[in-house]
PDB file of C-alpha atoms and ligand atoms in Angstrom:
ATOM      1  CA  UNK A   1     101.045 110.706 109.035  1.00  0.00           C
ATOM      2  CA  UNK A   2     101.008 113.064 106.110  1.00  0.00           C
ATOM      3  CA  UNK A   3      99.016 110.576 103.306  1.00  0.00           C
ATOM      4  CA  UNK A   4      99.963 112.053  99.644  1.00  0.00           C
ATOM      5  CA  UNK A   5      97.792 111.420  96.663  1.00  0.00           C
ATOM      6  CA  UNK A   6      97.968 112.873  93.365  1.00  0.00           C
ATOM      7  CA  UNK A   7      94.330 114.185  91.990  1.00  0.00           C
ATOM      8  CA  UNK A   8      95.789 112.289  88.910  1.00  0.00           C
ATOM      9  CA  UNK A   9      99.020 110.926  87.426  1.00  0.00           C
ATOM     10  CA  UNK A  10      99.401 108.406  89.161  1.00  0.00           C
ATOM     11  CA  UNK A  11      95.042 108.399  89.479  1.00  0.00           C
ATOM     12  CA  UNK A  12      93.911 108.405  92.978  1.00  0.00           C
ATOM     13  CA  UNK A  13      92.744 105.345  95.517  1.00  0.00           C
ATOM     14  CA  UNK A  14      90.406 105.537  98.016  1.00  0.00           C
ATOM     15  CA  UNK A  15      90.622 102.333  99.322  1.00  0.00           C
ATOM     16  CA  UNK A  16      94.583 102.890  99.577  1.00  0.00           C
ATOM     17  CA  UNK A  17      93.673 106.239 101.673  1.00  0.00           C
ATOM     18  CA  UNK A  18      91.492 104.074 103.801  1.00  0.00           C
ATOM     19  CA  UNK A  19      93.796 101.892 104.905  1.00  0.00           C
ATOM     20  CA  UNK A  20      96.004 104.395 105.783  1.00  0.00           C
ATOM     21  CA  UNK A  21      93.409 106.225 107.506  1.00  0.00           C
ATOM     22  CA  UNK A  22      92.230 103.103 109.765  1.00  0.00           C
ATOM     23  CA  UNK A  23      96.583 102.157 110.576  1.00  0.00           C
ATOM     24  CA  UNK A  24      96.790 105.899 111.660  1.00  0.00           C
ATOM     25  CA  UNK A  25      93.637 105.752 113.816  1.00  0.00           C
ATOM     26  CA  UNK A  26      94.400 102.608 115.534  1.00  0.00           C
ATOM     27  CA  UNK A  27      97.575 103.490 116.503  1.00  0.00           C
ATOM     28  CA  UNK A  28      96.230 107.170 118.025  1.00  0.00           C
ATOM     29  CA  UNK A  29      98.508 108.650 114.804  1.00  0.00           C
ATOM     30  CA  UNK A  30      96.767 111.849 113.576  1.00  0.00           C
ATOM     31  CA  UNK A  31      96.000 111.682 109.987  1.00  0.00           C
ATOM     32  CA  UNK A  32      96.845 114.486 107.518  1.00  0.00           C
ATOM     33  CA  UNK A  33      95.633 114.337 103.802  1.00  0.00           C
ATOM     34  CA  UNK A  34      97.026 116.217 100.853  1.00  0.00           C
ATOM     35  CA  UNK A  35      95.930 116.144  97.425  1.00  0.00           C
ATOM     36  CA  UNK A  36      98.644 117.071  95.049  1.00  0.00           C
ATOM     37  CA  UNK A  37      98.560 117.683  91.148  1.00  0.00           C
ATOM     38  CA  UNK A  38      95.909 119.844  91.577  1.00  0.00           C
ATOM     39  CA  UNK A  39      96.872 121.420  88.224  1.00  0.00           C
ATOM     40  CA  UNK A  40      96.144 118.049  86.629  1.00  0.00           C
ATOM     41  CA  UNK A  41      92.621 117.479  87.856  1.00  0.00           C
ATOM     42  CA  UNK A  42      90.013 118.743  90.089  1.00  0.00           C
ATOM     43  CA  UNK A  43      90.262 117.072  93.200  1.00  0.00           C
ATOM     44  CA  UNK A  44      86.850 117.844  94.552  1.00  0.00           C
ATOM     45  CA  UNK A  45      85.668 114.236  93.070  1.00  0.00           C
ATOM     46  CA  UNK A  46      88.123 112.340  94.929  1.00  0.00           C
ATOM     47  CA  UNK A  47      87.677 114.311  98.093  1.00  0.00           C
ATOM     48  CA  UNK A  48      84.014 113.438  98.532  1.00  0.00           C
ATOM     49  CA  UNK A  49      85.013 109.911  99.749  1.00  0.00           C
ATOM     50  CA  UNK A  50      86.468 111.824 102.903  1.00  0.00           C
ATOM     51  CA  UNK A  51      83.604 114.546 104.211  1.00  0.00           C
ATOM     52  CA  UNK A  52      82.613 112.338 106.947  1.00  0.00           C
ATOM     53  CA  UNK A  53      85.792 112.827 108.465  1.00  0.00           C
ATOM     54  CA  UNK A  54      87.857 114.728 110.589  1.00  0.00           C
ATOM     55  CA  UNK A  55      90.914 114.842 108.274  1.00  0.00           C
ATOM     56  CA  UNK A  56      92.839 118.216 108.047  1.00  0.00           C
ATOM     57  CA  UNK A  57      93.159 118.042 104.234  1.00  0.00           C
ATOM     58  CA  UNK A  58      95.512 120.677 101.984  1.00  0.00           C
ATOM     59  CA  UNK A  59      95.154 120.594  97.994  1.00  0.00           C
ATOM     60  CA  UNK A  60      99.192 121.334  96.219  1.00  0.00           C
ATOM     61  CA  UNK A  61     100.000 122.040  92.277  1.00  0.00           C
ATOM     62  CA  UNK A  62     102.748 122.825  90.806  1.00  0.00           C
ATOM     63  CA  UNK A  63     104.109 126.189  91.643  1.00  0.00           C
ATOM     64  CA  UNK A  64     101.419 126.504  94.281  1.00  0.00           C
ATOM     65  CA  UNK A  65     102.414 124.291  96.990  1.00  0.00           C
ATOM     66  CA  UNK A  66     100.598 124.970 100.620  1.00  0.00           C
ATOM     67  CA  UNK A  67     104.298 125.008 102.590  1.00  0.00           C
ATOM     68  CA  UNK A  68     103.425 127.286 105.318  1.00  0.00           C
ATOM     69  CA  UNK A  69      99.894 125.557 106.030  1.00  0.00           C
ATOM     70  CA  UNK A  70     101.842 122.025 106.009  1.00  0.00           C
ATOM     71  CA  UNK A  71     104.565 123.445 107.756  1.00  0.00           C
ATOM     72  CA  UNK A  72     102.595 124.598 110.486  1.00  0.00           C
ATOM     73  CA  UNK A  73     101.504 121.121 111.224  1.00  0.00           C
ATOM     74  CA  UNK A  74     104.636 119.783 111.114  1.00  0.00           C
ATOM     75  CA  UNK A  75     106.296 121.713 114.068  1.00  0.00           C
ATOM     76  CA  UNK A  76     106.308 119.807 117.150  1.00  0.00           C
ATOM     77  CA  UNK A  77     105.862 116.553 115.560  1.00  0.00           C
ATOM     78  CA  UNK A  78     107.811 113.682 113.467  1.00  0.00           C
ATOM     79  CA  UNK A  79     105.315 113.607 110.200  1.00  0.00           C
ATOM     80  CA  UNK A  80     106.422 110.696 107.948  1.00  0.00           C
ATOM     81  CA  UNK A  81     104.935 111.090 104.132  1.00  0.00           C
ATOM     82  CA  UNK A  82     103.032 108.282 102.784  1.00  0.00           C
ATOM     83  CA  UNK A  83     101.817 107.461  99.173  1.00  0.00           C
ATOM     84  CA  UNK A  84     101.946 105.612  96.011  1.00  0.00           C
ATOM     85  CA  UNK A  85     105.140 106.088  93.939  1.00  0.00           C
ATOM     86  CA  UNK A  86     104.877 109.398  91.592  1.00  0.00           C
ATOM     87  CA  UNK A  87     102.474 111.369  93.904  1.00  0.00           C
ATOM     88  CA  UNK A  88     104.822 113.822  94.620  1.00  0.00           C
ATOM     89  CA  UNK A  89     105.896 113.267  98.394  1.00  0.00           C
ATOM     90  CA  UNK A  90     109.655 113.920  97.868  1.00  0.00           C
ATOM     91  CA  UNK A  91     108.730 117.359  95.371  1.00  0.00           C
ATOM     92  CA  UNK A  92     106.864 118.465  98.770  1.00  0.00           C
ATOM     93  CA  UNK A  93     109.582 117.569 101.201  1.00  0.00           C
ATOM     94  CA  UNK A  94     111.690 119.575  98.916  1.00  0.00           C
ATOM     95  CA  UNK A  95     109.670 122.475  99.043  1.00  0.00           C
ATOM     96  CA  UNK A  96     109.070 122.485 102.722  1.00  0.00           C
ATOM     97  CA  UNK A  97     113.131 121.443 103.585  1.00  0.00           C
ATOM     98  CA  UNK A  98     114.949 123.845 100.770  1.00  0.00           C
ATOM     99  CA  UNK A  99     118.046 121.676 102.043  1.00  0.00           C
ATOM    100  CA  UNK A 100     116.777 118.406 101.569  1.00  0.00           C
ATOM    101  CA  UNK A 101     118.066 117.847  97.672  1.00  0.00           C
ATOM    102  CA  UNK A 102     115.716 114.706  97.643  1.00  0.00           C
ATOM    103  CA  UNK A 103     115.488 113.254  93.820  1.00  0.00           C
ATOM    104  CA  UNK A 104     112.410 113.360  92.078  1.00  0.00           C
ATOM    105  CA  UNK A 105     111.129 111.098  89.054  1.00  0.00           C
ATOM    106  CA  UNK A 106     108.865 110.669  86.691  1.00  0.00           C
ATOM    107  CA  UNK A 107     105.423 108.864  86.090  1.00  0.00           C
ATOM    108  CA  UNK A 108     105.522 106.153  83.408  1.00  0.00           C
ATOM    109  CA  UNK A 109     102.680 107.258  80.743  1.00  0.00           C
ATOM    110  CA  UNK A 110     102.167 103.768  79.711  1.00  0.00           C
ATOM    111  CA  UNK A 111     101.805 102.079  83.317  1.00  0.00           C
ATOM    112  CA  UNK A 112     100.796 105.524  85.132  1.00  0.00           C
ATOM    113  CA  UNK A 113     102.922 104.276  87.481  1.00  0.00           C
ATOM    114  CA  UNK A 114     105.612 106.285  89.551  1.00  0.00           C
ATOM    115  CA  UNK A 115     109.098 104.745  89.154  1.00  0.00           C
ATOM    116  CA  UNK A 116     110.063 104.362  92.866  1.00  0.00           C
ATOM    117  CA  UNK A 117     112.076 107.265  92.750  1.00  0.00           C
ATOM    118  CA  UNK A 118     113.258 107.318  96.395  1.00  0.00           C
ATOM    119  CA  UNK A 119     114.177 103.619  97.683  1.00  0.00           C
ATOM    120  CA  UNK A 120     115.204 104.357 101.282  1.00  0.00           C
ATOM    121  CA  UNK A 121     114.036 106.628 104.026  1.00  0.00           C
ATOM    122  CA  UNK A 122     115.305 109.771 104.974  1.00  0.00           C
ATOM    123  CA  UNK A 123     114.240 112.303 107.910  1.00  0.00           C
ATOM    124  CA  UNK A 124     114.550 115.808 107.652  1.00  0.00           C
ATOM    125  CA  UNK A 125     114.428 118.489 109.844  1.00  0.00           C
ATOM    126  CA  UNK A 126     111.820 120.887 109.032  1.00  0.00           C
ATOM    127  CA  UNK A 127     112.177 124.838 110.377  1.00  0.00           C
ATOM    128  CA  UNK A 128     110.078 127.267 110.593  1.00  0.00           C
ATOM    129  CA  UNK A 129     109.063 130.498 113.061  1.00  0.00           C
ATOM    130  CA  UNK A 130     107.157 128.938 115.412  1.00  0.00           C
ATOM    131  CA  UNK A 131     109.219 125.764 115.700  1.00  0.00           C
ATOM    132  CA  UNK A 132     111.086 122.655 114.237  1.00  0.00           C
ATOM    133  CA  UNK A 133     109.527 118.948 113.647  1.00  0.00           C
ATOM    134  CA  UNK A 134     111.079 116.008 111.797  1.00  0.00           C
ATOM    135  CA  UNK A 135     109.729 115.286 108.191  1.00  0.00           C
ATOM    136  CA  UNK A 136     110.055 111.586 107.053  1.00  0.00           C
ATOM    137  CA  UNK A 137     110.312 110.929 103.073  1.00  0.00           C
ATOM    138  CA  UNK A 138     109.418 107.059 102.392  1.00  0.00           C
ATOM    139  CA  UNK A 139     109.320 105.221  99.180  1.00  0.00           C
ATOM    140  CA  UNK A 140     106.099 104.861  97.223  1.00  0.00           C
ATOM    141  CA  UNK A 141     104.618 101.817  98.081  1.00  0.00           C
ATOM    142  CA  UNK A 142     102.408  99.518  95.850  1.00  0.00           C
ATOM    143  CA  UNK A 143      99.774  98.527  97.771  1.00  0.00           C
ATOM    144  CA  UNK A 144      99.367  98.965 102.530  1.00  0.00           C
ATOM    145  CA  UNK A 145      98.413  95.749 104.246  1.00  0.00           C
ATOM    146  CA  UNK A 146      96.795  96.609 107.609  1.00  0.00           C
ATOM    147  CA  UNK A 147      98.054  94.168 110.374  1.00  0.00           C
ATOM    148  CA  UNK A 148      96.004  93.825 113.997  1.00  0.00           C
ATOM    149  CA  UNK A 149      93.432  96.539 114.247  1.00  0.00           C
ATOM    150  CA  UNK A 150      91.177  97.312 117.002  1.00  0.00           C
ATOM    151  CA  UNK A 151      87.621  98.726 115.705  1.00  0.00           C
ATOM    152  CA  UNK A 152      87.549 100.156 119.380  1.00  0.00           C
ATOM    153  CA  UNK A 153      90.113 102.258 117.951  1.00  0.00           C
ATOM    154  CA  UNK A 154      88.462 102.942 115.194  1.00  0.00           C
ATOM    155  CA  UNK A 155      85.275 104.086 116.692  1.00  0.00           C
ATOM    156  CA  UNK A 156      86.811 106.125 119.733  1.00  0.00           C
ATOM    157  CA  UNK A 157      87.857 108.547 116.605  1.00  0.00           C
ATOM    158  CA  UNK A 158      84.003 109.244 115.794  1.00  0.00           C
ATOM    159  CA  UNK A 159      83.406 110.738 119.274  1.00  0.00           C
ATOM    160  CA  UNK A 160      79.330 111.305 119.034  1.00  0.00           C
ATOM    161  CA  UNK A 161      79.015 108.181 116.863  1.00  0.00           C
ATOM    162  CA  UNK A 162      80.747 106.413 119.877  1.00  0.00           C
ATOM    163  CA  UNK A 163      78.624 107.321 122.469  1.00  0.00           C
ATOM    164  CA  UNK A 164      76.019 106.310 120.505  1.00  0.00           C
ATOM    165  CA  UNK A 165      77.584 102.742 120.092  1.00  0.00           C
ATOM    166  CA  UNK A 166      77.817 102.193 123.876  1.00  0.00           C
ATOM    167  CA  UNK A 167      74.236 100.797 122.934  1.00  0.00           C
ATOM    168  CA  UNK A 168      75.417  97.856 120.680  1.00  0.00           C
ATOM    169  CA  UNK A 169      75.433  94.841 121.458  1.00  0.00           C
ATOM    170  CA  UNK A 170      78.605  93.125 123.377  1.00  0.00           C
ATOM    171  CA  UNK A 171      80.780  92.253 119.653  1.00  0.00           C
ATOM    172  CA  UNK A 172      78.612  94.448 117.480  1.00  0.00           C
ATOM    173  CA  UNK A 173      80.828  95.072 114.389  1.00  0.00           C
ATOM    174  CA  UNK A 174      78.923  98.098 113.458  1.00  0.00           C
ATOM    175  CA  UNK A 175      79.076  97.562 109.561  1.00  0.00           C
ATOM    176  CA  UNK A 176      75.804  97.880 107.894  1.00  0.00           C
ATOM    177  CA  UNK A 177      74.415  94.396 108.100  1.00  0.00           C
ATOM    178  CA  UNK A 178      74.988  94.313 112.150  1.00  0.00           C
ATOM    179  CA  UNK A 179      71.919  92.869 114.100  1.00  0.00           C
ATOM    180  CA  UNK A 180      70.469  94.834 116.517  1.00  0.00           C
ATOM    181  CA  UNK A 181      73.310  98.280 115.958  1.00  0.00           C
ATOM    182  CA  UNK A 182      72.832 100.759 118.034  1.00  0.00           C
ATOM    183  CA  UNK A 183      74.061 103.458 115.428  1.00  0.00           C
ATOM    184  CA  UNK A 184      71.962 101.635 112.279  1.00  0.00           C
ATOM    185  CA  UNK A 185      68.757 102.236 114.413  1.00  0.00           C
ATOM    186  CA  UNK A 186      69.454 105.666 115.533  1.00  0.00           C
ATOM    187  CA  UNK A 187      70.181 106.516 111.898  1.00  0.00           C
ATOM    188  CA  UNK A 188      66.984 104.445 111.170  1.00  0.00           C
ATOM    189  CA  UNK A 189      64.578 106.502 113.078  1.00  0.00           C
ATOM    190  CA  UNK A 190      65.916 109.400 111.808  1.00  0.00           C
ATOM    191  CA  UNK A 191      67.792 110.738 114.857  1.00  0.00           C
ATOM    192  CA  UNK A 192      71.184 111.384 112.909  1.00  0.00           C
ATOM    193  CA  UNK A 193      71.432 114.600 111.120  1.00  0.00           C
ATOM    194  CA  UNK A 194      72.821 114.781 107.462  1.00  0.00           C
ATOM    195  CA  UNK A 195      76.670 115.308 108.962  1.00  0.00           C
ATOM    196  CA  UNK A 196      76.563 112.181 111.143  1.00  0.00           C
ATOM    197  CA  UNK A 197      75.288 110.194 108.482  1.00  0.00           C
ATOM    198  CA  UNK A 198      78.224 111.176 106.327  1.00  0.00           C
ATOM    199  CA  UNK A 199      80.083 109.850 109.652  1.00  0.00           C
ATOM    200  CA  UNK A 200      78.792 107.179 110.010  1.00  0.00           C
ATOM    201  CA  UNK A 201      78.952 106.073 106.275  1.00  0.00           C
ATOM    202  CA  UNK A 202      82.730 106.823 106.397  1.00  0.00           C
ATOM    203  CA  UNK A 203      83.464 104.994 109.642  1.00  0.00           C
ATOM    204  CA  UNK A 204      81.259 101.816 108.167  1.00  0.00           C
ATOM    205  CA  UNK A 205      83.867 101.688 104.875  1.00  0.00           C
ATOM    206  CA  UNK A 206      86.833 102.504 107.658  1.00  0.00           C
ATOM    207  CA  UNK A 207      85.424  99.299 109.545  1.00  0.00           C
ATOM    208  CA  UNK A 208      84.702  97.027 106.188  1.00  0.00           C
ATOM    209  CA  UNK A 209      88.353  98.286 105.468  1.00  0.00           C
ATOM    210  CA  UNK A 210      89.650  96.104 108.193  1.00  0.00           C
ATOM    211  CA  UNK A 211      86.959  93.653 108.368  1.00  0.00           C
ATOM    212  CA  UNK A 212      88.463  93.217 104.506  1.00  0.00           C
ATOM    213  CA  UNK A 213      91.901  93.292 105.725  1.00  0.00           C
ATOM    214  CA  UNK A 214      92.408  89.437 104.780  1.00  0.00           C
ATOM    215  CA  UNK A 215      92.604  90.496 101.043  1.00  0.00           C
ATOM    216  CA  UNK A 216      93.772  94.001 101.335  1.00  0.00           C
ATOM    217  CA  UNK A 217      96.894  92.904 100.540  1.00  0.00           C
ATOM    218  CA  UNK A 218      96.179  92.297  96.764  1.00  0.00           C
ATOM    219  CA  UNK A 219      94.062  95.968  96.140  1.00  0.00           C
ATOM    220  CA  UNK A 220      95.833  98.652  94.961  1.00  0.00           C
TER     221      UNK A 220
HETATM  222  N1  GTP B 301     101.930 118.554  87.548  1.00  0.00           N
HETATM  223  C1  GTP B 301     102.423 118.326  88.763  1.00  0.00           C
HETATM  224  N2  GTP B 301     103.469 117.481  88.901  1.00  0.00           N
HETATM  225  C2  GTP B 301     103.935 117.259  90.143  1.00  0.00           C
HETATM  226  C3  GTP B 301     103.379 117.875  91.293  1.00  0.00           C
HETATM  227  N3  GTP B 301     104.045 117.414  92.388  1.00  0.00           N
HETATM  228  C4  GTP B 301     104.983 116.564  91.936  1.00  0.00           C
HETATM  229  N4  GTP B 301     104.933 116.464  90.573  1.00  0.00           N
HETATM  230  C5  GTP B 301     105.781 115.642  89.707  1.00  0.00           C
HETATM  231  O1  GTP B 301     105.507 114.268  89.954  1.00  0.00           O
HETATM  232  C6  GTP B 301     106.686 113.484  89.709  1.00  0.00           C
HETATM  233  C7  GTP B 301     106.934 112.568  90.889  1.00  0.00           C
HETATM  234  O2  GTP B 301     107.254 113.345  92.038  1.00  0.00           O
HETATM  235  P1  GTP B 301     108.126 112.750  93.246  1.00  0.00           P
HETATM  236  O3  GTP B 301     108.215 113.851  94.249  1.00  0.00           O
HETATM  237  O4  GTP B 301     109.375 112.121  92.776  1.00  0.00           O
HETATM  238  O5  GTP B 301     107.140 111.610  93.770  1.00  0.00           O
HETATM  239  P2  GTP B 301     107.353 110.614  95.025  1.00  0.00           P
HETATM  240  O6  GTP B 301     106.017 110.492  95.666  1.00  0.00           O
HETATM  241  O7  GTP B 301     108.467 111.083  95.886  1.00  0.00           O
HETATM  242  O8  GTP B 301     107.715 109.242  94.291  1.00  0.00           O
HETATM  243  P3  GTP B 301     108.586 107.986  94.873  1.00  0.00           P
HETATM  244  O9  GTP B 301     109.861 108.539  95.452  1.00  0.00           O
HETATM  245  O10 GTP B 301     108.805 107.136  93.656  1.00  0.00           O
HETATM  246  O11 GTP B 301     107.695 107.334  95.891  1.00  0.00           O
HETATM  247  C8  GTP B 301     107.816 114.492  89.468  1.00  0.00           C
HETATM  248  O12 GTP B 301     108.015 114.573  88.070  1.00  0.00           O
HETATM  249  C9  GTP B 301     107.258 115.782  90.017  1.00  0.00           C
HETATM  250  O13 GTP B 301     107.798 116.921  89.374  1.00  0.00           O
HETATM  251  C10 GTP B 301     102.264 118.774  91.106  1.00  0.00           C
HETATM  252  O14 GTP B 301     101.686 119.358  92.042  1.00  0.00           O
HETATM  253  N5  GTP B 301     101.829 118.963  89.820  1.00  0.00           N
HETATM  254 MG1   MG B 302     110.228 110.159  96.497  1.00  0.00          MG
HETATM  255 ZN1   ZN B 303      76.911  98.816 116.502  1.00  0.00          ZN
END
């Protein structure tokens, strides 16, 4: 899952990222992150949300687009690109598939909304040296509801946080106001260093992401 956000027009969501981060974990999908409009706004703001995690993340502007980095993730795999309307996915799967001749549109001023440019899903063979993989361009989407989620899954992606949890408490939800949390108390008496804390902040909001799942629906 290649998740596309713009560093601004249309402004970026964390909370939409989440969600897509959590679907992609519990289904053993690896994540990919890429930041795009670059040449619109820093993205190193936005990006801070993500340093606890293990997310292979590429910045793109106009005229500078990473296609060989992205391309070299793509080979071997189907990567389908994700993202609000207007962020740019079908300008990337342009660049990266010369052949593809996928429209592009424009992001309403007034709304600062993309204007749902592509309305069905296409796949695309991607080529390069090394290899071919299958590129999938979706239409933007307003808003990602998350369906059944295991936290096990969730978890099992944060390996030395997880070893860590095997001593919670049968159930332990391991979101900040847990009783008794194995990972709270390490972090607690100190034994997590500043890089697992960032960890373990980012898999607490990953977990309150689907423990909030009931009205995830409605956030943007
Ligand atoms: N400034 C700037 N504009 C970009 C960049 N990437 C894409 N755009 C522009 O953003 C607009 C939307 O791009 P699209 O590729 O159509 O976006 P999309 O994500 O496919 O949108 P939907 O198909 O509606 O979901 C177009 O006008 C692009 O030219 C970029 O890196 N910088
Ligand atoms: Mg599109
Ligand atoms: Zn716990």
């Amino acid at each position: 899952m290649l998740i596309v956000v713009a560093a601004a027009d249309p402004e970026p969501r964390p909370r939409l990222v989440d969600r897509y981060l959590v679907a992609a974990l519990d289904a053993g999908i690896r994540p990919l992150l890429v930041v795009t409009k670059t040449d619109l706004a820093d993205p190193a703001p936005f990006l801070s949300h993500f340093d606890g995690l293990d997310l292979r993340v590429f910045t793109s502007a106009r005229g500078e687009m990473p296609t060989d980095a992205i391309g070299a993730e793509l080979v071997g795999h189907s990567t389908v690109f994700v993202g609000h309307s207007g962020v740019g996915k079908s300008t990337l799967v342009n660049a990266l598939v010369p052949s593809a001749g996928r429209a592009t549109g424009h992001v309403n001023q007034v709304t600062g909304r993309g204007r749902h440019t592509s309305s069905s899903t296409v796949s695309l063979r991607y080529e390069n040296a090394a290899g071919t993989g299958w590129v999938i361009d979706t239409p933007g989407v307003r808003s990602f509801g998350l369906g059944h989620v295991d936290p096990a899954n969730i978890l099992a992606a944060f390996t030395e946080l997880a070893a860590i949890a095997e001593d919670c408490p049968r159930g332990c939800t391991h979101l900040v106001d847990a009783p008794d949390c194995a990972l709270i108390e390490a972090a607690q008496r100190g034994e997590l260093g500043p890089a697992e804390l960032a960890r373990l902040d980012s898999l607490q909001r990953l977990l309150q992401t689907f423990a909030d799942k009931a009205d995830s629906r409605d956030a943007k």
